[in-house]
Amino acid sequence: MKHLQISPAWFFTDGQGEQLDPRLFALLRAVHKQNKLTQAAEACGFSYRHAWNMLQHWEEFFGTPLIEKQRGRGSRLSPLGEKLLWAEQRVAARLEPQLESLSSEINLEIAHLLEGNKPVLRLHASHGYAVALLPKHMGELPLDLQYCSPADALSALARNACDIAGFHLPIGTAQALNREYRKRLKPRNHQIIQFITRRQGLMVQAGNPLGVKGLADLAEIDLRFINRQTNSGTRSLLDALLKEADVSSVKIKGFEQVEFTHSAVAAYIAANMADVGFGVEAAARQFGLDFIPLARERYVMACHKQLLNDPKFQVFLNIIRGEEFRKAVRLLPGYSGDDCGLVSTVDETFKAREISIYEA
């Protein structure tokens, strides 16, 4: 199957409407990682001359260097080079859920036109690194993946607007949050598919220069915090953890500043626009940040019982139970897919000791 992928494009206007070459960002990323232009060019598949000419062209365009040569230490990005790189990564990270949802809709429309109306599996889910892997592994199974908050996903399931709803359950903490999700599910009507487990915590700048150790430091240290939007599952988890730790969000500088994905929070910190954020470990590692684990959670999916016998659902289960998908999950820092594809009842899921809402 052919898949359309939507990516943001950059336009810098100099009166002639010249478009910034997107390959420049790949080169800037490689210079940032390799610290040598020769190795950066090789990593991008460019000749050294081509890479050098590209940099010269855009340095003339902006009127300032994009890289700085260091005697005996290779090259590093200039302040403008760093700003361009982090801006590109912030834009991509912030728009990722919307673009993926839109591309899913368009791909399905194209598939219907070319191949007819095949059965489609509709998944509404909270955005995350493991969920984002699904479209790449579905093969011939048409997947309509729409990102939304856990509450909205479960509401969509209740009104039959989706087949599967993805949400996450904290392990051993924030049980009030689990109780809220439990109220939305009916044991006689629903089943739970185990998906992955992941670690959430504080993302801090490399080396943790402020010495942040836990949630209390967010209110006690003079730092800049970057938050998630109020309706996200990760924000709900953070709010619950702060309440358990008796930490007032009013005392956290920047608590009202929000981004819309884990990677967008990490990119914001990597760009030195904030000191600390809350999210998954995979995002922190992606942007070279340090990570302080605070919670583990199970990412699960709910469906109506009658879906269990649907052929397209069986295909979906076989894919997420397969070694290829589990291997991809294992490559994500802080993620585990050991129980991926295990089907259980609502009561079995919520009575499990690690997420039990029944214990005192």
mmCIF file of C-alpha atoms in Angstrom:
data_model
loop_
_atom_site.group_PDB
_atom_site.id
_atom_site.type_symbol
_atom_site.label_atom_id
_atom_site.label_comp_id
_atom_site.label_asym_id
_atom_site.label_seq_id
_atom_site.Cartn_x
_atom_site.Cartn_y
_atom_site.Cartn_z
ATOM 1 C CA MET A 1 0.000 0.000 0.000
ATOM 2 C CA LYS A 2 1.147 3.524 -0.778
ATOM 3 C CA HIS A 3 0.930 5.933 2.141
ATOM 4 C CA LEU A 4 0.852 9.700 2.086
ATOM 5 C CA GLN A 5 2.929 11.341 4.789
ATOM 6 C CA ILE A 6 2.422 15.015 5.644
ATOM 7 C CA SER A 7 5.338 17.098 6.902
ATOM 8 C CA PRO A 8 5.550 20.828 7.654
ATOM 9 C CA ALA A 9 7.525 22.978 5.197
ATOM 10 C CA TRP A 10 9.508 26.129 5.907
ATOM 11 C CA PHE A 11 9.378 29.380 3.943
ATOM 12 C CA PHE A 12 11.774 32.264 4.507
ATOM 13 C CA THR A 13 11.026 35.251 2.318
ATOM 14 C CA ASP A 14 13.641 37.664 1.038
ATOM 15 C CA GLY A 15 11.374 39.466 -1.404
ATOM 16 C CA GLN A 16 11.733 36.694 -3.953
ATOM 17 C CA GLY A 17 9.970 34.025 -1.865
ATOM 18 C CA GLU A 18 12.942 31.657 -1.683
ATOM 19 C CA GLN A 19 12.125 28.411 0.156
ATOM 20 C CA LEU A 20 14.499 27.058 2.756
ATOM 21 C CA ASP A 21 15.949 23.717 1.640
ATOM 22 C CA PRO A 22 14.646 21.086 4.149
ATOM 23 C CA ARG A 23 17.928 19.195 3.702
ATOM 24 C CA LEU A 24 19.585 22.019 5.614
ATOM 25 C CA PHE A 25 17.874 20.861 8.811
ATOM 26 C CA ALA A 26 19.247 17.339 8.346
ATOM 27 C CA LEU A 27 22.729 18.833 7.975
ATOM 28 C CA LEU A 28 22.305 21.031 11.058
ATOM 29 C CA ARG A 29 21.144 18.011 13.068
ATOM 30 C CA ALA A 30 24.163 16.029 11.927
ATOM 31 C CA VAL A 31 26.595 18.857 12.770
ATOM 32 C CA HIS A 32 25.007 19.148 16.215
ATOM 33 C CA LYS A 33 25.474 15.406 16.743
ATOM 34 C CA GLN A 34 28.839 14.806 15.044
ATOM 35 C CA ASN A 35 30.593 18.138 15.762
ATOM 36 C CA LYS A 36 32.408 17.743 12.443
ATOM 37 C CA LEU A 37 31.201 18.910 9.058
ATOM 38 C CA THR A 38 32.928 16.053 7.227
ATOM 39 C CA GLN A 39 31.137 13.420 9.328
ATOM 40 C CA ALA A 40 27.879 15.379 9.210
ATOM 41 C CA ALA A 41 27.990 15.503 5.404
ATOM 42 C CA GLU A 42 28.669 11.769 5.238
ATOM 43 C CA ALA A 43 25.796 11.016 7.626
ATOM 44 C CA CYS A 44 23.458 12.996 5.337
ATOM 45 C CA GLY A 45 24.717 11.352 2.172
ATOM 46 C CA PHE A 46 26.264 14.623 0.938
ATOM 47 C CA SER A 47 29.725 15.286 -0.403
ATOM 48 C CA TYR A 48 31.732 17.666 1.750
ATOM 49 C CA ARG A 49 31.669 20.214 -1.063
ATOM 50 C CA HIS A 50 27.873 20.018 -1.383
ATOM 51 C CA ALA A 51 27.416 20.445 2.374
ATOM 52 C CA TRP A 52 29.797 23.390 2.445
ATOM 53 C CA ASN A 53 28.097 25.074 -0.521
ATOM 54 C CA MET A 54 24.677 24.587 1.110
ATOM 55 C CA LEU A 55 25.861 26.216 4.328
ATOM 56 C CA GLN A 56 27.457 29.109 2.442
ATOM 57 C CA HIS A 57 24.279 29.713 0.449
ATOM 58 C CA TRP A 58 22.075 29.960 3.525
ATOM 59 C CA GLU A 59 24.629 31.910 5.520
ATOM 60 C CA GLU A 60 24.559 34.502 2.735
ATOM 61 C CA PHE A 61 20.761 34.406 2.838
ATOM 62 C CA PHE A 62 20.595 35.099 6.584
ATOM 63 C CA GLY A 63 23.686 37.286 6.657
ATOM 64 C CA THR A 64 25.253 35.382 9.560
ATOM 65 C CA PRO A 65 27.091 32.039 10.087
ATOM 66 C CA LEU A 66 25.174 28.816 10.756
ATOM 67 C CA ILE A 67 28.183 26.917 12.080
ATOM 68 C CA GLU A 68 31.304 27.943 13.959
ATOM 69 C CA LYS A 69 34.648 26.201 13.451
ATOM 70 C CA GLN A 70 36.615 25.406 16.594
ATOM 71 C CA ARG A 71 40.362 24.938 16.340
ATOM 72 C CA GLY A 72 41.127 21.275 16.966
ATOM 73 C CA ARG A 73 37.511 20.534 17.980
ATOM 74 C CA GLY A 74 35.647 20.465 14.678
ATOM 75 C CA SER A 75 32.485 22.514 14.167
ATOM 76 C CA ARG A 76 29.443 23.429 16.194
ATOM 77 C CA LEU A 77 26.227 25.243 15.435
ATOM 78 C CA SER A 78 26.163 29.009 15.726
ATOM 79 C CA PRO A 79 23.407 30.628 17.826
ATOM 80 C CA LEU A 80 21.298 31.027 14.662
ATOM 81 C CA GLY A 81 22.026 27.431 13.602
ATOM 82 C CA GLU A 82 20.822 26.205 16.993
ATOM 83 C CA LYS A 83 17.685 28.358 16.824
ATOM 84 C CA LEU A 84 16.820 27.038 13.357
ATOM 85 C CA LEU A 85 17.367 23.433 14.421
ATOM 86 C CA TRP A 86 15.302 23.660 17.593
ATOM 87 C CA ALA A 87 12.584 25.674 15.836
ATOM 88 C CA GLU A 88 12.261 22.960 13.187
ATOM 89 C CA GLN A 89 12.086 20.245 15.821
ATOM 90 C CA ARG A 90 9.537 22.172 17.915
ATOM 91 C CA VAL A 91 7.281 22.726 14.921
ATOM 92 C CA ALA A 92 7.443 19.062 13.904
ATOM 93 C CA ALA A 93 6.859 17.874 17.479
ATOM 94 C CA ARG A 94 3.924 20.205 18.095
ATOM 95 C CA LEU A 95 2.130 19.395 14.833
ATOM 96 C CA GLU A 96 2.882 15.661 14.846
ATOM 97 C CA PRO A 97 -0.479 14.389 16.206
ATOM 98 C CA GLN A 98 -2.581 16.598 13.953
ATOM 99 C CA LEU A 99 -0.552 15.764 10.850
ATOM 100 C CA GLU A 100 -0.621 12.030 11.578
ATOM 101 C CA SER A 101 -4.380 12.091 12.124
ATOM 102 C CA LEU A 102 -4.897 14.076 8.923
ATOM 103 C CA SER A 103 -2.639 11.784 6.893
ATOM 104 C CA SER A 104 -4.589 8.785 8.237
ATOM 105 C CA GLU A 105 -7.851 10.289 6.975
ATOM 106 C CA ILE A 106 -6.428 11.149 3.559
ATOM 107 C CA ASN A 107 -4.775 7.739 3.128
ATOM 108 C CA LEU A 108 -8.088 6.025 3.855
ATOM 109 C CA GLU A 109 -9.885 8.197 1.304
ATOM 110 C CA ILE A 110 -7.273 7.372 -1.335
ATOM 111 C CA ALA A 111 -7.403 3.661 -0.452
ATOM 112 C CA HIS A 112 -11.206 3.641 -0.786
ATOM 113 C CA LEU A 113 -10.930 5.250 -4.213
ATOM 114 C CA LEU A 114 -8.258 2.852 -5.484
ATOM 115 C CA GLU A 115 -9.167 -0.380 -3.718
ATOM 116 C CA GLY A 116 -12.816 -0.073 -2.741
ATOM 117 C CA ASN A 117 -14.328 -0.042 0.727
ATOM 118 C CA LYS A 118 -12.202 -2.384 2.816
ATOM 119 C CA PRO A 119 -13.065 -2.904 6.499
ATOM 120 C CA VAL A 120 -11.354 -0.184 8.525
ATOM 121 C CA LEU A 121 -10.227 -0.435 12.142
ATOM 122 C CA ARG A 122 -10.920 2.872 13.913
ATOM 123 C CA LEU A 123 -8.551 3.699 16.767
ATOM 124 C CA HIS A 124 -8.928 6.836 18.893
ATOM 125 C CA ALA A 125 -6.043 7.153 21.290
ATOM 126 C CA SER A 126 -3.887 9.359 23.435
ATOM 127 C CA HIS A 127 -0.753 10.268 21.468
ATOM 128 C CA GLY A 128 2.455 8.435 22.323
ATOM 129 C CA TYR A 129 5.625 6.986 20.821
ATOM 130 C CA ALA A 130 4.370 3.386 20.741
ATOM 131 C CA VAL A 131 0.974 4.297 19.264
ATOM 132 C CA ALA A 132 2.765 6.268 16.561
ATOM 133 C CA LEU A 133 4.477 3.018 15.499
ATOM 134 C CA LEU A 134 1.191 1.340 14.609
ATOM 135 C CA PRO A 135 0.595 2.763 11.094
ATOM 136 C CA LYS A 136 4.060 1.566 10.036
ATOM 137 C CA HIS A 137 3.267 -2.030 11.034
ATOM 138 C CA MET A 138 -0.343 -2.481 9.933
ATOM 139 C CA GLY A 139 0.516 -3.780 6.467
ATOM 140 C CA GLU A 140 -2.700 -4.214 4.450
ATOM 141 C CA LEU A 141 -4.994 -3.480 7.404
ATOM 142 C CA PRO A 142 -6.580 -0.010 6.966
ATOM 143 C CA LEU A 143 -6.151 1.839 10.268
ATOM 144 C CA ASP A 144 -7.991 5.087 10.980
ATOM 145 C CA LEU A 145 -5.862 6.509 13.793
ATOM 146 C CA GLN A 146 -7.158 9.670 15.430
ATOM 147 C CA TYR A 147 -5.294 11.260 18.332
ATOM 148 C CA CYS A 148 -7.292 12.716 21.203
ATOM 149 C CA SER A 149 -7.333 12.822 25.000
ATOM 150 C CA PRO A 150 -8.049 9.586 26.916
ATOM 151 C CA ALA A 151 -11.419 10.974 28.023
ATOM 152 C CA ASP A 152 -12.368 11.843 24.446
ATOM 153 C CA ALA A 153 -11.236 8.414 23.219
ATOM 154 C CA LEU A 154 -13.437 6.632 25.766
ATOM 155 C CA SER A 155 -16.344 8.943 24.926
ATOM 156 C CA ALA A 156 -15.919 8.061 21.243
ATOM 157 C CA LEU A 157 -16.018 4.362 22.145
ATOM 158 C CA ALA A 158 -19.222 4.874 24.144
ATOM 159 C CA ARG A 159 -21.028 6.389 21.161
ATOM 160 C CA ASN A 160 -19.535 3.857 18.689
ATOM 161 C CA ALA A 161 -17.471 6.521 16.921
ATOM 162 C CA CYS A 162 -14.409 4.257 17.137
ATOM 163 C CA ASP A 163 -13.643 0.546 17.517
ATOM 164 C CA ILE A 164 -10.783 0.879 20.011
ATOM 165 C CA ALA A 165 -9.972 3.585 22.583
ATOM 166 C CA GLY A 166 -6.439 4.016 23.926
ATOM 167 C CA PHE A 167 -5.666 5.450 27.372
ATOM 168 C CA HIS A 168 -3.091 4.984 30.143
ATOM 169 C CA LEU A 169 -3.371 3.770 33.733
ATOM 170 C CA PRO A 170 -0.809 4.796 36.396
ATOM 171 C CA ILE A 171 0.840 1.915 38.242
ATOM 172 C CA GLY A 172 0.916 2.119 42.034
ATOM 173 C CA THR A 173 0.045 5.813 42.185
ATOM 174 C CA ALA A 174 -2.591 8.352 41.123
ATOM 175 C CA GLN A 175 -5.403 5.861 41.735
ATOM 176 C CA ALA A 176 -8.029 8.602 41.646
ATOM 177 C CA LEU A 177 -7.226 8.952 37.946
ATOM 178 C CA ASN A 178 -7.751 5.215 37.421
ATOM 179 C CA ARG A 179 -11.116 5.417 39.138
ATOM 180 C CA GLU A 180 -12.230 8.106 36.702
ATOM 181 C CA TYR A 181 -11.360 5.887 33.734
ATOM 182 C CA ARG A 182 -13.008 2.867 35.388
ATOM 183 C CA LYS A 183 -16.332 4.749 35.596
ATOM 184 C CA ARG A 184 -16.399 5.051 31.795
ATOM 185 C CA LEU A 185 -16.177 1.290 31.192
ATOM 186 C CA LYS A 186 -18.819 -1.428 31.536
ATOM 187 C CA PRO A 187 -17.594 -4.940 32.419
ATOM 188 C CA ARG A 188 -20.483 -6.568 30.532
ATOM 189 C CA ASN A 189 -19.794 -4.623 27.346
ATOM 190 C CA HIS A 190 -16.074 -3.928 27.201
ATOM 191 C CA GLN A 191 -12.767 -5.771 27.037
ATOM 192 C CA ILE A 192 -9.248 -4.425 27.616
ATOM 193 C CA ILE A 193 -6.235 -5.009 25.358
ATOM 194 C CA GLN A 194 -2.881 -4.618 27.094
ATOM 195 C CA PHE A 195 -0.548 -2.541 24.921
ATOM 196 C CA ILE A 196 2.675 -1.280 26.517
ATOM 197 C CA THR A 197 4.121 0.038 29.759
ATOM 198 C CA ARG A 198 6.167 3.224 29.881
ATOM 199 C CA ARG A 199 7.979 5.507 32.307
ATOM 200 C CA GLN A 200 6.971 9.115 32.903
ATOM 201 C CA GLY A 201 8.952 11.678 34.825
ATOM 202 C CA LEU A 202 10.804 14.975 34.770
ATOM 203 C CA MET A 203 12.810 15.946 31.705
ATOM 204 C CA VAL A 204 15.681 18.291 32.564
ATOM 205 C CA GLN A 205 18.509 19.838 30.615
ATOM 206 C CA ALA A 206 21.560 17.652 30.000
ATOM 207 C CA GLY A 207 23.638 17.313 33.155
ATOM 208 C CA ASN A 208 20.727 18.510 35.300
ATOM 209 C CA PRO A 209 22.439 21.861 36.036
ATOM 210 C CA LEU A 210 19.764 22.924 38.549
ATOM 211 C CA GLY A 211 20.029 19.688 40.529
ATOM 212 C CA VAL A 212 16.345 18.822 40.252
ATOM 213 C CA LYS A 213 15.498 15.646 42.183
ATOM 214 C CA GLY A 214 11.707 15.502 42.327
ATOM 215 C CA LEU A 215 8.361 17.275 42.243
ATOM 216 C CA ALA A 216 9.010 19.385 45.341
ATOM 217 C CA ASP A 217 11.891 21.108 43.553
ATOM 218 C CA LEU A 218 9.505 22.455 40.909
ATOM 219 C CA ALA A 219 8.061 24.822 43.525
ATOM 220 C CA GLU A 220 11.206 25.381 45.583
ATOM 221 C CA ILE A 221 13.840 26.031 42.901
ATOM 222 C CA ASP A 222 13.825 29.084 40.633
ATOM 223 C CA LEU A 223 13.308 27.293 37.349
ATOM 224 C CA ARG A 224 11.241 27.516 34.156
ATOM 225 C CA PHE A 225 8.656 24.770 33.678
ATOM 226 C CA ILE A 226 6.926 23.704 30.464
ATOM 227 C CA ASN A 227 3.621 21.844 30.889
ATOM 228 C CA ARG A 228 1.226 19.728 28.822
ATOM 229 C CA GLN A 229 -2.253 20.884 27.823
ATOM 230 C CA THR A 230 -4.991 20.453 30.421
ATOM 231 C CA ASN A 231 -6.973 17.686 28.670
ATOM 232 C CA SER A 232 -4.030 15.358 28.040
ATOM 233 C CA GLY A 233 -3.544 12.138 29.977
ATOM 234 C CA THR A 234 0.002 13.137 30.904
ATOM 235 C CA ARG A 235 -1.219 16.443 32.366
ATOM 236 C CA SER A 236 -3.853 14.556 34.380
ATOM 237 C CA LEU A 237 -1.122 12.252 35.707
ATOM 238 C CA LEU A 238 1.093 15.199 36.662
ATOM 239 C CA ASP A 239 -1.788 16.961 38.419
ATOM 240 C CA ALA A 240 -2.516 13.785 40.398
ATOM 241 C CA LEU A 241 1.150 13.332 41.360
ATOM 242 C CA LEU A 242 1.430 16.952 42.486
ATOM 243 C CA LYS A 243 -1.680 16.520 44.632
ATOM 244 C CA GLU A 244 -0.272 13.353 46.226
ATOM 245 C CA ALA A 245 3.041 15.130 46.915
ATOM 246 C CA ASP A 246 1.222 18.198 48.296
ATOM 247 C CA VAL A 247 2.984 20.495 45.818
ATOM 248 C CA SER A 248 1.051 23.599 44.769
ATOM 249 C CA SER A 249 1.093 24.213 41.028
ATOM 250 C CA VAL A 250 0.658 27.943 41.730
ATOM 251 C CA LYS A 251 4.244 28.000 42.973
ATOM 252 C CA ILE A 252 5.648 26.422 39.784
ATOM 253 C CA LYS A 253 6.973 29.083 37.417
ATOM 254 C CA GLY A 254 5.697 28.467 33.887
ATOM 255 C CA PHE A 255 3.018 25.953 34.871
ATOM 256 C CA GLU A 256 0.552 27.734 32.585
ATOM 257 C CA GLN A 257 2.882 27.380 29.558
ATOM 258 C CA VAL A 258 1.863 24.301 27.532
ATOM 259 C CA GLU A 259 2.953 22.142 24.621
ATOM 260 C CA PHE A 260 0.907 19.400 22.967
ATOM 261 C CA THR A 261 3.189 16.347 22.756
ATOM 262 C CA HIS A 262 5.953 14.708 24.773
ATOM 263 C CA SER A 263 8.462 15.497 22.037
ATOM 264 C CA ALA A 264 7.339 19.144 21.881
ATOM 265 C CA VAL A 265 8.008 19.497 25.628
ATOM 266 C CA ALA A 266 11.444 17.923 25.196
ATOM 267 C CA ALA A 267 12.259 20.147 22.202
ATOM 268 C CA TYR A 268 11.227 23.222 24.217
ATOM 269 C CA ILE A 269 13.699 22.290 26.952
ATOM 270 C CA ALA A 270 16.441 21.368 24.476
ATOM 271 C CA ALA A 271 16.058 24.837 22.931
ATOM 272 C CA ASN A 272 16.777 26.307 26.400
ATOM 273 C CA MET A 273 13.342 27.885 26.575
ATOM 274 C CA ALA A 274 12.562 25.930 29.769
ATOM 275 C CA ASP A 275 14.501 24.004 32.381
ATOM 276 C CA VAL A 276 12.072 21.214 33.260
ATOM 277 C CA GLY A 277 9.064 19.434 31.798
ATOM 278 C CA PHE A 278 7.049 16.285 32.445
ATOM 279 C CA GLY A 279 6.728 13.416 29.984
ATOM 280 C CA VAL A 280 7.971 10.037 28.817
ATOM 281 C CA GLU A 281 11.599 8.946 28.950
ATOM 282 C CA ALA A 282 11.727 8.323 25.197
ATOM 283 C CA ALA A 283 11.185 12.029 24.511
ATOM 284 C CA ALA A 284 13.946 13.040 26.909
ATOM 285 C CA ARG A 285 16.446 10.649 25.304
ATOM 286 C CA GLN A 286 15.446 11.746 21.794
ATOM 287 C CA PHE A 287 16.530 15.309 22.576
ATOM 288 C CA GLY A 288 19.582 14.506 24.717
ATOM 289 C CA LEU A 289 17.964 15.454 28.016
ATOM 290 C CA ASP A 290 18.332 13.876 31.440
ATOM 291 C CA PHE A 291 15.349 12.037 32.886
ATOM 292 C CA ILE A 292 14.104 11.605 36.458
ATOM 293 C CA PRO A 293 11.555 8.741 36.600
ATOM 294 C CA LEU A 294 8.490 9.383 38.751
ATOM 295 C CA ALA A 295 5.788 6.981 37.573
ATOM 296 C CA ARG A 296 5.107 3.894 35.496
ATOM 297 C CA GLU A 297 1.880 3.389 33.630
ATOM 298 C CA ARG A 298 0.169 0.825 31.483
ATOM 299 C CA TYR A 299 -1.080 2.017 28.140
ATOM 300 C CA VAL A 300 -4.183 -0.045 27.398
ATOM 301 C CA MET A 301 -6.975 -0.106 24.835
ATOM 302 C CA ALA A 302 -10.673 -0.708 25.374
ATOM 303 C CA CYS A 303 -13.112 -2.195 22.872
ATOM 304 C CA HIS A 304 -16.626 -3.631 22.751
ATOM 305 C CA LYS A 305 -16.748 -7.391 23.318
ATOM 306 C CA GLN A 306 -18.269 -8.107 19.919
ATOM 307 C CA LEU A 307 -15.144 -6.726 18.242
ATOM 308 C CA LEU A 308 -13.117 -9.687 19.519
ATOM 309 C CA ASN A 309 -14.517 -11.931 16.779
ATOM 310 C CA ASP A 310 -14.074 -9.391 13.991
ATOM 311 C CA PRO A 311 -11.439 -10.551 11.424
ATOM 312 C CA LYS A 312 -9.826 -7.112 11.208
ATOM 313 C CA PHE A 313 -9.395 -7.050 14.989
ATOM 314 C CA GLN A 314 -7.738 -10.470 14.903
ATOM 315 C CA VAL A 315 -5.292 -9.138 12.315
ATOM 316 C CA PHE A 316 -4.581 -6.165 14.584
ATOM 317 C CA LEU A 317 -3.959 -8.444 17.575
ATOM 318 C CA ASN A 318 -1.594 -10.669 15.604
ATOM 319 C CA ILE A 319 0.406 -7.636 14.512
ATOM 320 C CA ILE A 320 0.883 -6.129 17.980
ATOM 321 C CA ARG A 321 1.630 -9.566 19.427
ATOM 322 C CA GLY A 322 4.270 -10.166 16.763
ATOM 323 C CA GLU A 323 8.000 -9.977 17.378
ATOM 324 C CA GLU A 324 8.531 -7.241 14.778
ATOM 325 C CA PHE A 325 6.252 -4.795 16.575
ATOM 326 C CA ARG A 326 7.503 -5.750 20.037
ATOM 327 C CA LYS A 327 11.086 -5.235 18.889
ATOM 328 C CA ALA A 328 10.193 -1.724 17.711
ATOM 329 C CA VAL A 329 8.655 -0.989 21.130
ATOM 330 C CA ARG A 330 11.744 -2.273 22.952
ATOM 331 C CA LEU A 331 13.866 0.254 21.077
ATOM 332 C CA LEU A 332 11.934 3.080 22.763
ATOM 333 C CA PRO A 333 13.679 4.119 26.015
ATOM 334 C CA GLY A 334 11.466 3.460 29.034
ATOM 335 C CA TYR A 335 8.989 1.307 27.079
ATOM 336 C CA SER A 336 8.097 -2.381 27.376
ATOM 337 C CA GLY A 337 5.739 -4.461 25.225
ATOM 338 C CA ASP A 338 5.917 -7.748 27.130
ATOM 339 C CA ASP A 339 2.128 -8.053 27.525
ATOM 340 C CA CYS A 340 1.247 -6.446 24.208
ATOM 341 C CA GLY A 341 -1.925 -7.978 22.761
ATOM 342 C CA LEU A 342 -3.075 -9.684 25.960
ATOM 343 C CA VAL A 343 -6.869 -9.423 26.236
ATOM 344 C CA SER A 344 -8.486 -9.204 29.686
ATOM 345 C CA THR A 345 -11.755 -8.147 31.279
ATOM 346 C CA VAL A 346 -12.356 -4.726 32.769
ATOM 347 C CA ASP A 347 -12.443 -6.163 36.294
ATOM 348 C CA GLU A 348 -9.235 -8.152 35.771
ATOM 349 C CA THR A 349 -7.481 -5.023 34.547
ATOM 350 C CA PHE A 350 -8.544 -2.741 37.386
ATOM 351 C CA LYS A 351 -8.172 -5.382 40.099
ATOM 352 C CA ALA A 352 -4.573 -6.088 39.099
ATOM 353 C CA ARG A 353 -2.492 -5.286 42.175
ATOM 354 C CA GLU A 354 -0.274 -2.772 40.396
ATOM 355 C CA ILE A 355 -3.209 -0.568 39.332
ATOM 356 C CA SER A 356 -5.873 -1.679 41.791
ATOM 357 C CA ILE A 357 -8.520 0.926 42.577
ATOM 358 C CA TYR A 358 -9.999 -1.280 45.281
ATOM 359 C CA GLU A 359 -7.195 -1.243 47.816
ATOM 360 C CA ALA A 360 -7.408 1.155 50.766
#
